[in-house]
Amino acid sequence: MKGYFRKRGNSWSYTVDIGRDPITNERKQKTKGGFKTKKEAQAACSEVITQLNKGINVITKKQPLNEYLYEWLNLYAKLKVKETTFKNYKRAIESRINPFLGNVKIDELTLAHGQKFIQHLVDEGLKPSYIEYVFTVLKSSLEKAVEWELIIKNPILKVELPRPRRRNYITWSLEEVDHFLKFAKNYNISYYTLFLVLVYTGMRRGEILALR
């Protein structure tokens, strides 16, 4: 790995080739200027090369999050998940993530951005379970950005999510269940059979409706 040096006016800069972009296959470079002498540029370049040889990513892609998320959808998610899941991912991105975070550069995204985003979703009155779902979509996309070497680490891993609200369930007594089943049996035998299975198995609505 080799550095290239250039003088512009009274300052020096360096450029290092560091492979190719995993998405576009274009050559990636790390360039930095503003050094007073060539020796300073060479020292800084040497440090970058040392980091690269240790496997530390020193490049960032100046790309808005919304652009990256569409790349993630089309280059990764579309190939890995079912069509309905893909549509749900896209809906969460377009309706929730992009309006709040879309213009932030992917390499400038911070933990504070993530925490403010979650608070925004809370203020919108969304359920904690849906907030967690949206957060998972964002977190997963940024994990792939780390793997693609677009960012060094996932900045939102330590974001705190709202606690699920406790729900108060009102349940029937055994006598009430028995009364209901007797009424259903007299009213409609098909309904009675359905509710009898529900009561004695605890099956969910989707499971019971899928029975043949």
GROMACS .gro file of C-alpha atoms in nm:
model
  212
    1MET     CA    1   0.000   0.000   0.000
    2LYS     CA    2   0.145   0.333  -0.109
    3GLY     CA    3   0.072   0.699  -0.051
    4TYR     CA    4   0.079   0.978  -0.307
    5PHE     CA    5   0.168   1.336  -0.217
    6ARG     CA    6   0.082   1.666  -0.378
    7LYS     CA    7   0.154   2.027  -0.306
    8ARG     CA    8  -0.113   2.289  -0.361
    9GLY     CA    9  -0.010   2.643  -0.288
   10ASN     CA   10   0.163   2.639   0.048
   11SER     CA   11   0.019   2.311   0.177
   12TRP     CA   12   0.063   1.938   0.113
   13SER     CA   13  -0.189   1.657   0.083
   14TYR     CA   14  -0.174   1.278   0.063
   15THR     CA   15  -0.387   1.016  -0.113
   16VAL     CA   16  -0.400   0.642  -0.038
   17ASP     CA   17  -0.578   0.378  -0.247
   18ILE     CA   18  -0.776   0.151  -0.014
   19GLY     CA   19  -0.961  -0.093  -0.236
   20ARG     CA   20  -1.297  -0.077  -0.409
   21ASP     CA   21  -1.646   0.021  -0.299
   22PRO     CA   22  -1.846  -0.300  -0.235
   23ILE     CA   23  -2.158  -0.141  -0.385
   24THR     CA   24  -2.034   0.051  -0.692
   25ASN     CA   25  -1.701  -0.131  -0.742
   26GLU     CA   26  -1.539   0.209  -0.781
   27ARG     CA   27  -1.190   0.264  -0.644
   28LYS     CA   28  -1.186   0.408  -0.292
   29GLN     CA   29  -0.929   0.660  -0.179
   30LYS     CA   30  -0.845   0.839   0.141
   31THR     CA   31  -0.728   1.197   0.081
   32LYS     CA   32  -0.638   1.461   0.333
   33GLY     CA   33  -0.470   1.798   0.293
   34GLY     CA   34  -0.369   2.106   0.486
   35PHE     CA   35  -0.022   1.990   0.593
   36LYS     CA   36   0.246   2.258   0.614
   37THR     CA   37   0.526   2.030   0.497
   38LYS     CA   38   0.562   1.712   0.294
   39LYS     CA   39   0.713   1.545   0.600
   40GLU     CA   40   0.391   1.607   0.799
   41ALA     CA   41   0.183   1.466   0.515
   42GLN     CA   42   0.407   1.159   0.496
   43ALA     CA   43   0.376   1.098   0.872
   44ALA     CA   44  -0.004   1.122   0.862
   45CYS     CA   45  -0.019   0.900   0.555
   46SER     CA   46   0.201   0.641   0.727
   47GLU     CA   47  -0.042   0.633   1.022
   48VAL     CA   48  -0.337   0.575   0.790
   49ILE     CA   49  -0.158   0.290   0.615
   50THR     CA   50  -0.076   0.135   0.954
   51GLN     CA   51  -0.446   0.150   1.052
   52LEU     CA   52  -0.549  -0.007   0.721
   53ASN     CA   53  -0.301  -0.290   0.763
   54LYS     CA   54  -0.455  -0.359   1.105
   55GLY     CA   55  -0.799  -0.386   0.946
   56ILE     CA   56  -0.926  -0.048   1.071
   57ASN     CA   57  -1.153   0.129   0.822
   58VAL     CA   58  -1.052   0.491   0.771
   59ILE     CA   59  -1.284   0.582   0.486
   60THR     CA   60  -1.631   0.727   0.519
   61LYS     CA   61  -1.883   0.767   0.243
   62LYS     CA   62  -2.034   1.113   0.224
   63GLN     CA   63  -2.379   0.980   0.149
   64PRO     CA   64  -2.715   1.079   0.298
   65LEU     CA   65  -2.877   0.803   0.498
   66ASN     CA   66  -3.185   0.799   0.273
   67GLU     CA   67  -2.970   0.716  -0.032
   68TYR     CA   68  -2.790   0.441   0.153
   69LEU     CA   69  -3.114   0.286   0.280
   70TYR     CA   70  -3.244   0.245  -0.076
   71GLU     CA   71  -2.917   0.076  -0.170
   72TRP     CA   72  -2.955  -0.154   0.130
   73LEU     CA   73  -3.312  -0.236   0.031
   74ASN     CA   74  -3.232  -0.316  -0.330
   75LEU     CA   75  -2.890  -0.476  -0.294
   76TYR     CA   76  -2.948  -0.677   0.023
   77ALA     CA   77  -3.298  -0.688   0.172
   78LYS     CA   78  -3.471  -0.768  -0.157
   79LEU     CA   79  -3.254  -1.078  -0.192
   80LYS     CA   80  -3.290  -1.199   0.166
   81VAL     CA   81  -3.648  -1.147   0.283
   82LYS     CA   82  -3.999  -1.225   0.163
   83GLU     CA   83  -4.181  -0.972  -0.052
   84THR     CA   84  -4.420  -0.874   0.227
   85THR     CA   85  -4.129  -0.821   0.468
   86PHE     CA   86  -3.949  -0.615   0.205
   87LYS     CA   87  -4.256  -0.393   0.164
   88ASN     CA   88  -4.279  -0.347   0.541
   89TYR     CA   89  -3.910  -0.250   0.555
   90LYS     CA   90  -3.961   0.002   0.276
   91ARG     CA   91  -4.272   0.146   0.440
   92ALA     CA   92  -4.090   0.190   0.771
   93ILE     CA   93  -3.800   0.360   0.596
   94GLU     CA   94  -4.010   0.594   0.384
   95SER     CA   95  -4.270   0.686   0.645
   96ARG     CA   96  -4.060   0.692   0.963
   97ILE     CA   97  -3.683   0.686   0.917
   98ASN     CA   98  -3.623   0.908   0.613
   99PRO     CA   99  -3.845   1.199   0.718
  100PHE     CA  100  -3.644   1.238   1.040
  101LEU     CA  101  -3.294   1.110   0.959
  102GLY     CA  102  -3.278   1.085   0.582
  103ASN     CA  103  -3.068   1.395   0.520
  104VAL     CA  104  -2.801   1.304   0.777
  105LYS     CA  105  -2.478   1.179   0.618
  106ILE     CA  106  -2.430   0.811   0.701
  107ASP     CA  107  -2.080   0.874   0.838
  108GLU     CA  108  -2.207   1.162   1.057
  109LEU     CA  109  -2.486   0.965   1.222
  110THR     CA  110  -2.444   0.955   1.601
  111LEU     CA  111  -2.596   0.795   1.906
  112ALA     CA  112  -2.768   1.129   1.977
  113HIS     CA  113  -2.936   1.119   1.638
  114GLY     CA  114  -3.065   0.772   1.715
  115GLN     CA  115  -3.195   0.863   2.060
  116LYS     CA  116  -3.371   1.175   1.930
  117PHE     CA  117  -3.528   0.964   1.657
  118ILE     CA  118  -3.669   0.719   1.910
  119GLN     CA  119  -3.806   1.006   2.120
  120HIS     CA  120  -3.969   1.145   1.806
  121LEU     CA  121  -4.145   0.813   1.749
  122VAL     CA  122  -4.258   0.810   2.112
  123ASP     CA  123  -4.395   1.164   2.074
  124GLU     CA  124  -4.584   1.044   1.766
  125GLY     CA  125  -4.774   0.808   1.996
  126LEU     CA  126  -4.653   0.489   1.830
  127LYS     CA  127  -4.664   0.160   2.017
  128PRO     CA  128  -4.335   0.047   2.176
  129SER     CA  129  -4.347  -0.274   1.972
  130TYR     CA  130  -4.365  -0.081   1.644
  131ILE     CA  131  -4.094   0.160   1.757
  132GLU     CA  132  -3.873  -0.141   1.826
  133TYR     CA  133  -3.952  -0.277   1.478
  134VAL     CA  134  -3.855   0.050   1.306
  135PHE     CA  135  -3.539   0.067   1.515
  136THR     CA  136  -3.450  -0.290   1.420
  137VAL     CA  137  -3.481  -0.206   1.051
  138LEU     CA  138  -3.246   0.093   1.094
  139LYS     CA  139  -3.001  -0.099   1.311
  140SER     CA  140  -2.986  -0.390   1.068
  141SER     CA  141  -2.920  -0.161   0.774
  142LEU     CA  142  -2.633   0.006   0.959
  143GLU     CA  143  -2.486  -0.330   1.055
  144LYS     CA  144  -2.463  -0.403   0.684
  145ALA     CA  145  -2.300  -0.061   0.630
  146VAL     CA  146  -2.030  -0.169   0.875
  147GLU     CA  147  -1.986  -0.496   0.687
  148TRP     CA  148  -1.965  -0.305   0.358
  149GLU     CA  149  -1.700  -0.083   0.519
  150LEU     CA  150  -1.897   0.237   0.469
  151ILE     CA  151  -1.879   0.321   0.840
  152ILE     CA  152  -1.648   0.200   1.113
  153LYS     CA  153  -1.912   0.104   1.368
  154ASN     CA  154  -2.287   0.109   1.416
  155PRO     CA  155  -2.357   0.437   1.598
  156ILE     CA  156  -2.702   0.346   1.733
  157LEU     CA  157  -2.630   0.019   1.912
  158LYS     CA  158  -2.665   0.181   2.256
  159VAL     CA  159  -2.991   0.363   2.185
  160GLU     CA  160  -3.243   0.307   2.464
  161LEU     CA  161  -3.590   0.195   2.360
  162PRO     CA  162  -3.912   0.269   2.548
  163ARG     CA  163  -4.038   0.001   2.781
  164PRO     CA  164  -4.347  -0.183   2.659
  165ARG     CA  165  -4.661  -0.059   2.831
  166ARG     CA  166  -4.826  -0.305   3.063
  167ARG     CA  167  -5.167  -0.410   2.941
  168ASN     CA  168  -5.451  -0.484   3.178
  169TYR     CA  169  -5.644  -0.784   3.056
  170ILE     CA  170  -6.003  -0.846   3.159
  171THR     CA  171  -6.070  -1.220   3.167
  172TRP     CA  172  -6.386  -1.422   3.215
  173SER     CA  173  -6.445  -1.652   3.506
  174LEU     CA  174  -6.511  -2.022   3.443
  175GLU     CA  175  -6.881  -1.963   3.498
  176GLU     CA  176  -6.884  -1.684   3.240
  177VAL     CA  177  -6.701  -1.900   2.986
  178ASP     CA  178  -6.947  -2.185   3.043
  179HIS     CA  179  -7.242  -1.949   3.003
  180PHE     CA  180  -7.099  -1.809   2.679
  181LEU     CA  181  -7.037  -2.156   2.531
  182LYS     CA  182  -7.390  -2.267   2.611
  183PHE     CA  183  -7.527  -1.959   2.440
  184ALA     CA  184  -7.302  -2.012   2.134
  185LYS     CA  185  -7.407  -2.377   2.110
  186ASN     CA  186  -7.773  -2.281   2.098
  187TYR     CA  187  -7.714  -1.988   1.864
  188ASN     CA  188  -7.481  -2.140   1.600
  189ILE     CA  189  -7.308  -2.477   1.620
  190SER     CA  190  -7.025  -2.358   1.393
  191TYR     CA  191  -6.947  -2.066   1.620
  192TYR     CA  192  -6.970  -2.294   1.919
  193THR     CA  193  -6.715  -2.535   1.772
  194LEU     CA  194  -6.481  -2.247   1.692
  195PHE     CA  195  -6.497  -2.092   2.039
  196LEU     CA  196  -6.474  -2.430   2.210
  197VAL     CA  197  -6.142  -2.498   2.037
  198LEU     CA  198  -6.020  -2.150   2.129
  199VAL     CA  199  -6.107  -2.190   2.495
  200TYR     CA  200  -5.949  -2.531   2.537
  201THR     CA  201  -5.636  -2.484   2.323
  202GLY     CA  202  -5.545  -2.118   2.361
  203MET     CA  203  -5.477  -2.095   1.988
  204ARG     CA  204  -5.429  -1.753   1.834
  205ARG     CA  205  -5.684  -1.601   1.599
  206GLY     CA  206  -5.473  -1.659   1.287
  207GLU     CA  207  -5.411  -2.021   1.384
  208ILE     CA  208  -5.773  -2.103   1.446
  209LEU     CA  209  -5.885  -1.939   1.120
  210ALA     CA  210  -5.627  -2.140   0.927
  211LEU     CA  211  -5.777  -2.473   1.038
  212ARG     CA  212  -5.948  -2.690   0.780
   0.00000   0.00000   0.00000
